[in-house]
XYZ file of C-alpha atoms in Angstrom:
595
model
C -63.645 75.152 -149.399
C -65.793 72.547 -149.036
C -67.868 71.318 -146.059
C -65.783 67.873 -145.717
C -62.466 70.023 -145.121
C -63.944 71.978 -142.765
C -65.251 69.757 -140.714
C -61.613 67.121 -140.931
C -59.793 69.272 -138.834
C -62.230 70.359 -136.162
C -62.572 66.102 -135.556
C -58.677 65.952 -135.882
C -58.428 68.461 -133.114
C -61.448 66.861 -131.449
C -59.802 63.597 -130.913
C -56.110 65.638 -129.754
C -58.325 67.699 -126.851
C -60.696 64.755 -125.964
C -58.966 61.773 -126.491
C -55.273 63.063 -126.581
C -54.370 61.302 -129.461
C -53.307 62.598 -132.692
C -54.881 61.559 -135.947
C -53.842 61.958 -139.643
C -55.576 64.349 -141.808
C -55.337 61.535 -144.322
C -56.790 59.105 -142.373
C -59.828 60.857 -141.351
C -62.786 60.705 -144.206
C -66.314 61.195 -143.978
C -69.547 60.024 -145.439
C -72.917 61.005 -146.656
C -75.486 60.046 -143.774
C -77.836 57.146 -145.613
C -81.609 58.566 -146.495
C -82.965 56.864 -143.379
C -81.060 58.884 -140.748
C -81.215 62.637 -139.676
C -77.812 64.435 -140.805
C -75.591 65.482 -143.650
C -72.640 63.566 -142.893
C -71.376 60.243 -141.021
C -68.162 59.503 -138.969
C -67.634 56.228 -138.618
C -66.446 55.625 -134.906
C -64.953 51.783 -135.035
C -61.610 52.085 -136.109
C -60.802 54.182 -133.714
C -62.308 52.824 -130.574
C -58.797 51.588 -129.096
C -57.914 55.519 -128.486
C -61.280 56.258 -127.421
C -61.523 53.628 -124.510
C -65.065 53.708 -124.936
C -67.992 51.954 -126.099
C -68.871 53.080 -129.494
C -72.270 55.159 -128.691
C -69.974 56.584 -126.123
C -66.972 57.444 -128.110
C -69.789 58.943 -131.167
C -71.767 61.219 -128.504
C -68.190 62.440 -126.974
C -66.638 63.582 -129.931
C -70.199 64.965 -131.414
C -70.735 67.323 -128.436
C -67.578 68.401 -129.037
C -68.379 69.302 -132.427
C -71.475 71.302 -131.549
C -69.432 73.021 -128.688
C -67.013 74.309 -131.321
C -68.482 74.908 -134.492
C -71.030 77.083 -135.812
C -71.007 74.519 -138.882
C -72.144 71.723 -137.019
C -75.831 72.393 -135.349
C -76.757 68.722 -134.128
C -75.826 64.850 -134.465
C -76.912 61.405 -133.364
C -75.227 58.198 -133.153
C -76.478 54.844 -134.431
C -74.273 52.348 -132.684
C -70.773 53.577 -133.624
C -71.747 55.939 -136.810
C -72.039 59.568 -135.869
C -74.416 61.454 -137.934
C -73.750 65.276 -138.045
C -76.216 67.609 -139.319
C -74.720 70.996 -141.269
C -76.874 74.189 -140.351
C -78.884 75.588 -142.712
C -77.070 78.732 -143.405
C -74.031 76.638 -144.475
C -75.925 74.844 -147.259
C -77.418 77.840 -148.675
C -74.031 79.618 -148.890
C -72.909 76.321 -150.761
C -75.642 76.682 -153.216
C -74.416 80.360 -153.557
C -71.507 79.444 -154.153
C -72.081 76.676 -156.841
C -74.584 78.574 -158.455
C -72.146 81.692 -158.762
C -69.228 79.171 -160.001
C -68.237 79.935 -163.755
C -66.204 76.825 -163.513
C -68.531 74.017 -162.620
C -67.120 70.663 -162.954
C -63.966 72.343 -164.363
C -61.046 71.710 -161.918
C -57.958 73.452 -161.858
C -54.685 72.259 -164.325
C -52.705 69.992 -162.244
C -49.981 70.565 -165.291
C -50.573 66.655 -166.198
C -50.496 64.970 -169.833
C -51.979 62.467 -170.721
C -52.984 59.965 -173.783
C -56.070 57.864 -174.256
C -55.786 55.204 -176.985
C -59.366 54.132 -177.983
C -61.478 52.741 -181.158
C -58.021 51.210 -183.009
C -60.549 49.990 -185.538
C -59.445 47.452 -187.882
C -59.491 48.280 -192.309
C -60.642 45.280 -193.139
C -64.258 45.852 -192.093
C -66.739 48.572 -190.148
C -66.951 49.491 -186.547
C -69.561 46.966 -184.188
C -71.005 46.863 -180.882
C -68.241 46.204 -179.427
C -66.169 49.615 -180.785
C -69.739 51.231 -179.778
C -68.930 50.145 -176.009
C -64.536 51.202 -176.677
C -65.056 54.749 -178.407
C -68.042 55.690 -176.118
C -65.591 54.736 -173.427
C -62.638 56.030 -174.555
C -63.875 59.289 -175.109
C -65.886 59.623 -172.074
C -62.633 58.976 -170.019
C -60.933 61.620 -172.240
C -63.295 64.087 -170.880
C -63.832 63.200 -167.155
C -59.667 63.296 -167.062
C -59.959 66.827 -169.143
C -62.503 67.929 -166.403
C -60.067 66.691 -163.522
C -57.223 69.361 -164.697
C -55.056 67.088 -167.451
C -54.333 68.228 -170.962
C -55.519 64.891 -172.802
C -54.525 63.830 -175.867
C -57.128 61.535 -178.009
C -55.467 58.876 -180.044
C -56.407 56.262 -182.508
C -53.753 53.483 -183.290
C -55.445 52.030 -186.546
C -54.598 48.509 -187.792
C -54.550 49.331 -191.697
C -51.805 46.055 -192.590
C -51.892 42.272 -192.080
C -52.862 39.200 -193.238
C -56.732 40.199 -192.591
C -56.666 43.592 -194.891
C -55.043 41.329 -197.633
C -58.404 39.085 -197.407
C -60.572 41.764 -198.172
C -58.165 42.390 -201.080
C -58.034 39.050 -202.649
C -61.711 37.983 -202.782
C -62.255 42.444 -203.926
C -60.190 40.887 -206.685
C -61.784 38.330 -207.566
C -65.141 39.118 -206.705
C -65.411 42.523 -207.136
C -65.861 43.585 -210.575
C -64.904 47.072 -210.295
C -66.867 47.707 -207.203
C -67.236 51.144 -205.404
C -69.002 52.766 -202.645
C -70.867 55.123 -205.099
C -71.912 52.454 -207.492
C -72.839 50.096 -204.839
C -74.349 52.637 -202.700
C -72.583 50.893 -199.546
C -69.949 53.277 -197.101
C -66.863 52.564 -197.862
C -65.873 50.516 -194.832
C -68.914 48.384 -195.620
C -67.892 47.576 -198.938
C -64.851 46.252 -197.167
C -66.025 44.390 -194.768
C -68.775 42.978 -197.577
C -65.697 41.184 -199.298
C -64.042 39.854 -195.605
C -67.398 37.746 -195.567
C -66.470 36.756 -199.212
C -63.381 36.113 -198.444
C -64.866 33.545 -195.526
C -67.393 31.939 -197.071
C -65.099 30.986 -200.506
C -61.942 29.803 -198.405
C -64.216 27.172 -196.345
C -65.609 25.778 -200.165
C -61.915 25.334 -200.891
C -61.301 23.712 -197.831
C -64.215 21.237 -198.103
C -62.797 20.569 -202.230
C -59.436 19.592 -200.775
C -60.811 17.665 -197.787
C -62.969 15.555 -200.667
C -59.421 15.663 -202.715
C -57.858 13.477 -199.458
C -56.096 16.675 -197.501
C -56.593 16.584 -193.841
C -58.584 19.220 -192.346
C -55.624 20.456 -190.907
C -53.274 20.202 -194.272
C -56.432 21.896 -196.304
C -57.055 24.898 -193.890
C -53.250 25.316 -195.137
C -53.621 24.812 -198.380
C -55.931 27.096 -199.355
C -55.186 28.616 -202.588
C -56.979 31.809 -201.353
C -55.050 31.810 -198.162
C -51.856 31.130 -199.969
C -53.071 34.027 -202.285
C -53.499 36.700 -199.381
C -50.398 35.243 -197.900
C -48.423 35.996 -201.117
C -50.297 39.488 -200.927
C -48.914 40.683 -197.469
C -45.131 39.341 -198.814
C -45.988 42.174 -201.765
C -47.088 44.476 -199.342
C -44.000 44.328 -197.370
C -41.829 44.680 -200.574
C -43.577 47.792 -202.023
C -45.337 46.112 -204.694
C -46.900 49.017 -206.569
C -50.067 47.121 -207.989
C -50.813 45.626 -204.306
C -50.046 49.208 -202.602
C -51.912 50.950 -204.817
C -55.152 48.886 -204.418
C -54.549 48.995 -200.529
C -54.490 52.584 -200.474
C -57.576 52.520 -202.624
C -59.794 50.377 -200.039
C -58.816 51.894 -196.943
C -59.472 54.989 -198.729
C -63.262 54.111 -198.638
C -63.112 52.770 -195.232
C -61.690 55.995 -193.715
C -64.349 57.828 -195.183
C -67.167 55.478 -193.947
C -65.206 55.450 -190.474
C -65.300 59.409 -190.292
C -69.034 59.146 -190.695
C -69.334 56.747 -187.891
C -67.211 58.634 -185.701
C -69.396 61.655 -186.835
C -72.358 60.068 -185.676
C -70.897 58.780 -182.699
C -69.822 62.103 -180.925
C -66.290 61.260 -180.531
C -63.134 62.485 -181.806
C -58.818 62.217 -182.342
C -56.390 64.679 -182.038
C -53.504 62.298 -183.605
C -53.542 58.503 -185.587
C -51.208 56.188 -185.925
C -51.443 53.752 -188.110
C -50.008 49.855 -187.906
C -48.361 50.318 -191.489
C -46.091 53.043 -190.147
C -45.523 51.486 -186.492
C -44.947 47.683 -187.234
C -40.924 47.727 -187.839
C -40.765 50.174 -184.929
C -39.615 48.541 -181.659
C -35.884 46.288 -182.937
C -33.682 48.960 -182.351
C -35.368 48.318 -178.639
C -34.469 44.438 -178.447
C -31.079 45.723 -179.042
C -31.156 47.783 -176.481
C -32.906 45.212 -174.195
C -30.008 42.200 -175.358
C -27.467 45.116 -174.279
C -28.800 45.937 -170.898
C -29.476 42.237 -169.807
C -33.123 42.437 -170.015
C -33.857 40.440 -172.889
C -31.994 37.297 -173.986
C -31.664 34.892 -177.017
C -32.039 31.092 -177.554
C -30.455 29.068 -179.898
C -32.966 29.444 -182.820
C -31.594 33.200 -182.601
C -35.319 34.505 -181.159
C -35.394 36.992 -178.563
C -37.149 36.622 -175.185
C -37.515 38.290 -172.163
C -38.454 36.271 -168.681
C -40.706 37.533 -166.462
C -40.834 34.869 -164.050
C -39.642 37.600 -161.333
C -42.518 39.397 -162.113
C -45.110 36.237 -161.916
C -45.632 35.597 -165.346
C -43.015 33.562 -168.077
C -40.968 33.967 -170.854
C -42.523 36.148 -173.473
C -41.079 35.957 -176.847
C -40.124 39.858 -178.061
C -38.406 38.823 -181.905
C -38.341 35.894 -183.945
C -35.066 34.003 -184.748
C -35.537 35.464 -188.537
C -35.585 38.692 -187.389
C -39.243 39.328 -187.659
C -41.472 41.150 -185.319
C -44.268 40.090 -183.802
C -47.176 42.286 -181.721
C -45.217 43.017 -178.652
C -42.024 44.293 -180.659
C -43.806 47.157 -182.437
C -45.876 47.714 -179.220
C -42.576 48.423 -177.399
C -41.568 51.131 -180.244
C -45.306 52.794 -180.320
C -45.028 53.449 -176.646
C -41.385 55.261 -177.332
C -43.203 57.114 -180.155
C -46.342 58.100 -178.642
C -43.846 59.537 -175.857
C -41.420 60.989 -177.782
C -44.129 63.031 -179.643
C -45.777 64.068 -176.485
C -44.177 63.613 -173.260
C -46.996 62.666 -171.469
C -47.440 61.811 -167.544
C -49.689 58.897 -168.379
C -51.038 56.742 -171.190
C -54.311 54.745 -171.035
C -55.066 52.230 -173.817
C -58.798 51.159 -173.666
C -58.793 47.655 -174.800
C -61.173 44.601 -174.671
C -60.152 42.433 -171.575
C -58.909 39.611 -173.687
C -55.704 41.600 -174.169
C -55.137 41.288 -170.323
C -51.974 39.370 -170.589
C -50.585 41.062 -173.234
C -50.813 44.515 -171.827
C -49.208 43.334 -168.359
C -46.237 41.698 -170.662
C -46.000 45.057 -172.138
C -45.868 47.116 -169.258
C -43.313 44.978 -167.443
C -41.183 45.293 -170.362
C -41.008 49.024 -170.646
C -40.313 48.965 -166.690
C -37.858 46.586 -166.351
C -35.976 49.195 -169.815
C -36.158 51.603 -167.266
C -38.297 54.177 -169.384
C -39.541 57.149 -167.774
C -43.295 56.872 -168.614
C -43.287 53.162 -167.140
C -45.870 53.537 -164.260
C -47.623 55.596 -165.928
C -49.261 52.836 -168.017
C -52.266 51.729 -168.144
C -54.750 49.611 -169.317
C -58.503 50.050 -169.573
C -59.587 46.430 -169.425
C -63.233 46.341 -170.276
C -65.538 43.416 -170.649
C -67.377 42.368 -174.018
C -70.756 43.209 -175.057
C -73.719 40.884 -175.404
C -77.052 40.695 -177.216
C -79.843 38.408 -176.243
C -78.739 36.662 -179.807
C -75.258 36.045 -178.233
C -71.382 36.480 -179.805
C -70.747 38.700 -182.696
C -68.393 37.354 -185.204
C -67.365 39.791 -188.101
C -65.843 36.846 -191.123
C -69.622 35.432 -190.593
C -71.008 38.844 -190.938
C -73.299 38.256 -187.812
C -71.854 41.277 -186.449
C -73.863 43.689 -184.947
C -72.900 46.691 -186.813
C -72.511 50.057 -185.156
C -73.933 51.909 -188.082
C -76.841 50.013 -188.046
C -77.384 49.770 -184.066
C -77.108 53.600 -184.229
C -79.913 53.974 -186.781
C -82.035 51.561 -185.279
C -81.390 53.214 -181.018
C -82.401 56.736 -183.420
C -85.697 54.961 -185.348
C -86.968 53.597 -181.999
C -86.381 56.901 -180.378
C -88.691 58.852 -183.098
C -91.333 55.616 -182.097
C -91.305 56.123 -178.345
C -91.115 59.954 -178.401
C -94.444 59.643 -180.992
C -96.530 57.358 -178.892
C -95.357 59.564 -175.754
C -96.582 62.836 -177.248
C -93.458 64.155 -176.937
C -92.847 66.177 -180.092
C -96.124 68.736 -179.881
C -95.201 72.179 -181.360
C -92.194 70.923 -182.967
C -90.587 71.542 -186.607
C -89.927 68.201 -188.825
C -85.977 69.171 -187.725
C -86.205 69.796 -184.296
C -88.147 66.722 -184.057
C -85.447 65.302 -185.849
C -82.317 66.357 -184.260
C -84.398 65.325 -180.810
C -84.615 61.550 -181.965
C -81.098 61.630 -182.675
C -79.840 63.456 -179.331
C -82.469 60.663 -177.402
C -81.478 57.287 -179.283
C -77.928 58.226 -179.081
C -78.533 59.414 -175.094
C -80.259 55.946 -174.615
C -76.768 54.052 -176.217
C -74.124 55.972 -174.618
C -75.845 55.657 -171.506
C -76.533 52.272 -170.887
C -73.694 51.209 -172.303
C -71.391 53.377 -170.239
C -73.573 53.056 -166.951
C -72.167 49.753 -166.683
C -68.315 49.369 -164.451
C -65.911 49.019 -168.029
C -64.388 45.732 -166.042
C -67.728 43.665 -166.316
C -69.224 41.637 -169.344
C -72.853 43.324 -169.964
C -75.486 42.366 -171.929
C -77.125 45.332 -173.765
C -80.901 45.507 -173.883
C -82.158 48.089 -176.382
C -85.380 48.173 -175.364
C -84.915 48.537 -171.867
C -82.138 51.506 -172.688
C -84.721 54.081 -174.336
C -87.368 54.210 -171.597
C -88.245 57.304 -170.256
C -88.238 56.106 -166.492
C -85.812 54.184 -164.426
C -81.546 54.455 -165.051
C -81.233 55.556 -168.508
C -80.196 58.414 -170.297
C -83.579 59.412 -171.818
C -85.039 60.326 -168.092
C -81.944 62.258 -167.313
C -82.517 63.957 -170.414
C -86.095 64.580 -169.617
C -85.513 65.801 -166.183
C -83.193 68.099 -168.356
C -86.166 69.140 -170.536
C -88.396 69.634 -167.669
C -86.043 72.315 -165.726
C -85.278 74.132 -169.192
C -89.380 74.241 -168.977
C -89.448 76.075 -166.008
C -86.670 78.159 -166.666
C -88.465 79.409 -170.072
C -91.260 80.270 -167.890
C -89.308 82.090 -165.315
C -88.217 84.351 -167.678
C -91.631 85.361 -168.998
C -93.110 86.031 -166.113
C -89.961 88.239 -164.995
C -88.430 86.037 -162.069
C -85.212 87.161 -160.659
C -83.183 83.725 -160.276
C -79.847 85.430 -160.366
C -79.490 86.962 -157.074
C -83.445 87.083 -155.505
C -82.829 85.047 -153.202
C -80.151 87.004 -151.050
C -82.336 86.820 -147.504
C -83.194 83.551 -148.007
C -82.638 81.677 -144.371
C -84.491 78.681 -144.009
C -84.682 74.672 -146.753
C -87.232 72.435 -146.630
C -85.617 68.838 -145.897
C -86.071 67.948 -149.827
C -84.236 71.352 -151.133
C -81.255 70.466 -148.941
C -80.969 67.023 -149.860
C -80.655 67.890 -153.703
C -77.836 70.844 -152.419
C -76.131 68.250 -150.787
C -76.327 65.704 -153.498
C -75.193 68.457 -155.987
C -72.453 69.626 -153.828
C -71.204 66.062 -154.554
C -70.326 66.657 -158.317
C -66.131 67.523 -158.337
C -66.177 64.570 -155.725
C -67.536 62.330 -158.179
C -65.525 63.616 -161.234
C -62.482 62.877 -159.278
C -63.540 59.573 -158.132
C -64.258 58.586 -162.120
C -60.829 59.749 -163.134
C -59.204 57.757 -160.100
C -61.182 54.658 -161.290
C -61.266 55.654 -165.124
C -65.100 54.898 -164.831
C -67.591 57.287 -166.288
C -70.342 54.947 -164.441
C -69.463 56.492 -161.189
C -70.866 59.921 -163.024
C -73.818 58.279 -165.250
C -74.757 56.638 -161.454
C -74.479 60.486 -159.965
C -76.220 62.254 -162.649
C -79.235 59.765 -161.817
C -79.332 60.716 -158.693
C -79.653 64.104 -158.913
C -82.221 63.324 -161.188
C -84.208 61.287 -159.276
C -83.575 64.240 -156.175
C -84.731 66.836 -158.686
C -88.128 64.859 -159.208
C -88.334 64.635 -155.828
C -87.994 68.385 -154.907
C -90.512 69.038 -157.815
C -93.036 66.705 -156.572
C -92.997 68.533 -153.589
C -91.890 71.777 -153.520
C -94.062 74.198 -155.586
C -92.682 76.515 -157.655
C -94.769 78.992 -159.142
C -97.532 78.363 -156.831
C -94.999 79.643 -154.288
C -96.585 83.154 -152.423
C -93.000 84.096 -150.948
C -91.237 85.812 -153.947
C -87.502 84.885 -152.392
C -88.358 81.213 -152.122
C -89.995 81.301 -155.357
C -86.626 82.622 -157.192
C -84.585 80.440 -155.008
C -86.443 77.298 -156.308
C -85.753 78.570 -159.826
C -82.683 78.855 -159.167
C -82.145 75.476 -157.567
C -83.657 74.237 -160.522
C -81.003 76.137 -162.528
C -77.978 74.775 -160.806
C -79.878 71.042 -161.159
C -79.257 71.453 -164.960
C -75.978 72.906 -165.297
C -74.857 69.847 -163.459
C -76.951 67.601 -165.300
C -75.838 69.284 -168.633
C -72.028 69.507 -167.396
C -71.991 66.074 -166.398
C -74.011 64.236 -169.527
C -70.941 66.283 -171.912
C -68.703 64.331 -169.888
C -70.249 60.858 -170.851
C -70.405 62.458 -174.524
C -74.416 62.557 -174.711
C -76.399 65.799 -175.643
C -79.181 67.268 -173.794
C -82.625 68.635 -174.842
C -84.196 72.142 -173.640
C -87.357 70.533 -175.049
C -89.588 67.303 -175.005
């Protein structure tokens, strides 16, 4: 049991035989004391200062001697105004390091017989992943894992948009433009050579534009008027009918693109237990306007389209079926969400989506509550804000996108740079000092961009992401490297780190700190599921970096005379990297035993 719930109750029954008052487990929390004040933990005295009667310093130094008087947990405190600082004895903290260090389960909390789904990546067919899916998938997976790690069986799914007016773009200008191209004869990934004829597509559409503007069209009347827009147009009615020629070639290109997508996935580190794609999912959802016109929740107009009016809710009339009978987005949303449940009955289901889906996702949501369906609160969406570069906005039909592929190679490239003019690679093979450039440039991406709260807009600096000091992943990684160091060393010179340390009855200040702060690792894991935010854990795993350097710069280790403190600092440094190591899987980033 943890420190925290043993201490609760003693200051719920403190406050019953002091102040006679009876307090809520629930409401009772505590705190770790700040760095500048003596103790382990705070209790914050203010709220409660009606049922004390007292002045704050008062009410703190009542209910700490108290404390002392009846615990052999608690061996001082001090108050600073009305915060109450208790310190833990020393014993206490080294049977929590026993305990942790003993723990075959670290960061693995128990089943709490939960399901649920995490929709991420939902790439588009039409051209290859950017920065922006970087920032999704990294997320998406990472959130996959810290719920995994907080007792849920988690499904991983990727909804991918493989129809629409945008594949058929790619397909008229491959058409006319492409000559017979492939991936092997133009050496380009598959989903490249897609997205290679979306540009086309772009560039020879606005020349057709300006003709018919110079013809007399308006601007407006020419956009129209396209003949290559009218072309694609014609393309998606084909699509829709079955037309062998145009099915077959569709199948053809996202063909390539799958296999250029499974090779950025590959490189990414993440993963899908089940797709869906848009061309099997987009008539779903009708059969549920008819169920919605029959149970009063939807209603028609006079153009025979379908609405539904949220007004009650705080938001309008959302339109859930054209008058011809034709869906749009929200209409096959509603049937995914009945699929996706029907094939696994989950608890909850998480979309991770780009915040300018906002409104659509609360329309959605309210829908499937107001039908009643069982899953409805269980909904949620994973708003997260956009991506910058110094250079500004991406947009893909430019082709100024920043492409993932290529951001990948480039976070690996300067990784082999920095690691070179560090020194880093002496005594290493050409692989191993290969696989280490990889495991630090991808370290350096995942970690900046996931150290960031998903909710805010952030601007990603790539130079500023691979140093080897500061919040990134490549000092975590390092402070990985360094332990695995003295662990090697350990072992050669016959240190007994797995149970030397049994007499062991007195910390210096620094070796309790870094207990305490890795004590703190479920807490955090839960707190990341409850906000779906794997900062909260790329935030903790810095700090117990930065503790661990802090211990090491002052705590020898094999200078140490006294054999028991020796192995006890080995082992210390032990538990620092199974947490580091536990906790950088959970943000999807590898660590290295050497730099």
């Amino acid at each position: 049991m943890s420190l925290e719930l043993q201490i609760i109750p003693l200051i719920q029954k403190g406050f019953k035989e002091i102040f006679d008052h009876e307090v809520s487990l629930e409401e009772l929390a505590l705190q770790p004391t700040r760095k500048e004040f003596e103790g382990s933990f705070t209790f914050v005295m203010f709220p409660y200062l009606k049922v004390t009667k007292m002045a704050p310093e008062a009410s703190g130094s009542k209910l700490g001697e108290y404390l002392v008087a009846h615990s052999e947990l608690i061996s001082a405190f001090n108050v600073v105004k009305g915060f109450l600082n208790l310190s833990v004895n020393e014993n206490s903290w080294i049977d929590i390091f026993r305990e942790r260090y003993t723990n075959p389960n670290l960061g693995q909390l128990p089943s709490n017989g939960q399901k649920v789904l995490v929709e991420y990546s939902s790439p588009n067919t039409n051209k290859p992943l950017h920065l922006g899916h970087l920032r999704n998938n990294f997320l998406g997976f990472s959130v996959a894992e810290i719920l995994k790690a907080n007792g849920y069986e988690v499904i991983k799914a990727n909804l991918v948009n493989d129809r629409g007016i945008h594949i058929c773009k790619s397909m008229v200008a491959y058409i006319h433009f492409g000559n017979g191209e492939t991936p092997s004869s133009s050496g380009l990934k598959g989903d490249h050579l897609a997205g290679k004829y979306y540009v086309i597509f772009d560039k020879e559409y606005k020349k057709q534009i300006s003709q018919l503007i110079q013809e007399g069209l308006s601007e407006e009347d020419a956009k129209k008027n396209a003949p290559l827009l009218l072309e694609a147009q014609e393309m998606l009615r084909k699509w829709e009918a079955n037309d062998s020629e145009i099915v077959s070639l569709w199948k053809q290109m996202n063909e390539w693109v799958y296999e250029g997508f499974d090779a950025t996935y590959t490189k990414m580190g993440v993963n899908f237990d089940k797709f869906y794609y848009e061309s099997d999912t987009y008539l779903l959802g009708k059969d549920i306007v008819e169920e919605g016109l029959e149970k009063g929740v939807f209603f028609k107009k006079d153009n025979n389209s379908t609405w539904v009016d949220l007004s009650a809710e705080g938001l309008d009339e959302k339109l859930v079926l054209r008058g011809d009978g034709t869906s749009v987005y929200i209409t096959q949303d509603m049937g995914t969400c009945d699929l996706k449940f029907n094939d696994f009955g989950f608890d909850k289901s998480i979309y991770v989506v780009g915040n300018e889906q906002d409104y659509h996702f609360d329309v959605l949501f309210k829908i499937m509550k107001k039908l009643g369906r069982p899953y409805g609160d269980g909904l949620y969406h994973l708003s997260y804000g956009m991506v910058d570069l110094p250079t500004g906005k991406m947009k893909s039909r430019e082709g100024t996108v920043v492409d993932a592929d290529d951001l990948m190679q480039e976070m690996i490239d300067t990784a082999e740079t920095h690691t070179k003019e560090l020194g880093k690679i002496e005594g290493f093979s050409e692989e191993e000092a290969k696989s280490l450039y990889e495991i630090l440039g991808m370290g350096a991406l995942k970690y900046f961009l996931l150290k960031v709260d998903p909710k805010k807009r952030m601007l990603f600096n790539p130079k500023e992401s691979i140093e080897f000091q500061g919040n990134t992943g490549p000092f975590i990684q390092y402070s990985h490297a360094r332990i695995a160091s003295i662990l090697r060393k350990a072992d050669q010179i016959g240190v007994d780190y797995q149970k030397g340390f049994d007499n062991l009855s007195k910390l210096e200040p620094v070796e309790r700190d870094l207990i305490i702060t890795l004590n703190d690792y479920e807490k955090k894991i839960k707190q990341a599921a409850e906000d779906f935010s794997p900062a909260t854990i790329a935030q903790y795993l810095f700090d117990v970096a930065k503790e661990y350097n802090r211990f090491y710069a002052e705590c020898s280790i094999f200078n140490e005379a006294d054999q028991e403190v020796l192995a006890f600092r080995v082992a210390l440094s032990s538990l620092t990297a199974k947490t580091i190591k536990s906790g950088m899987k959970l943000l999807g980033i590898s660590v290295p035993d050497r730099m």
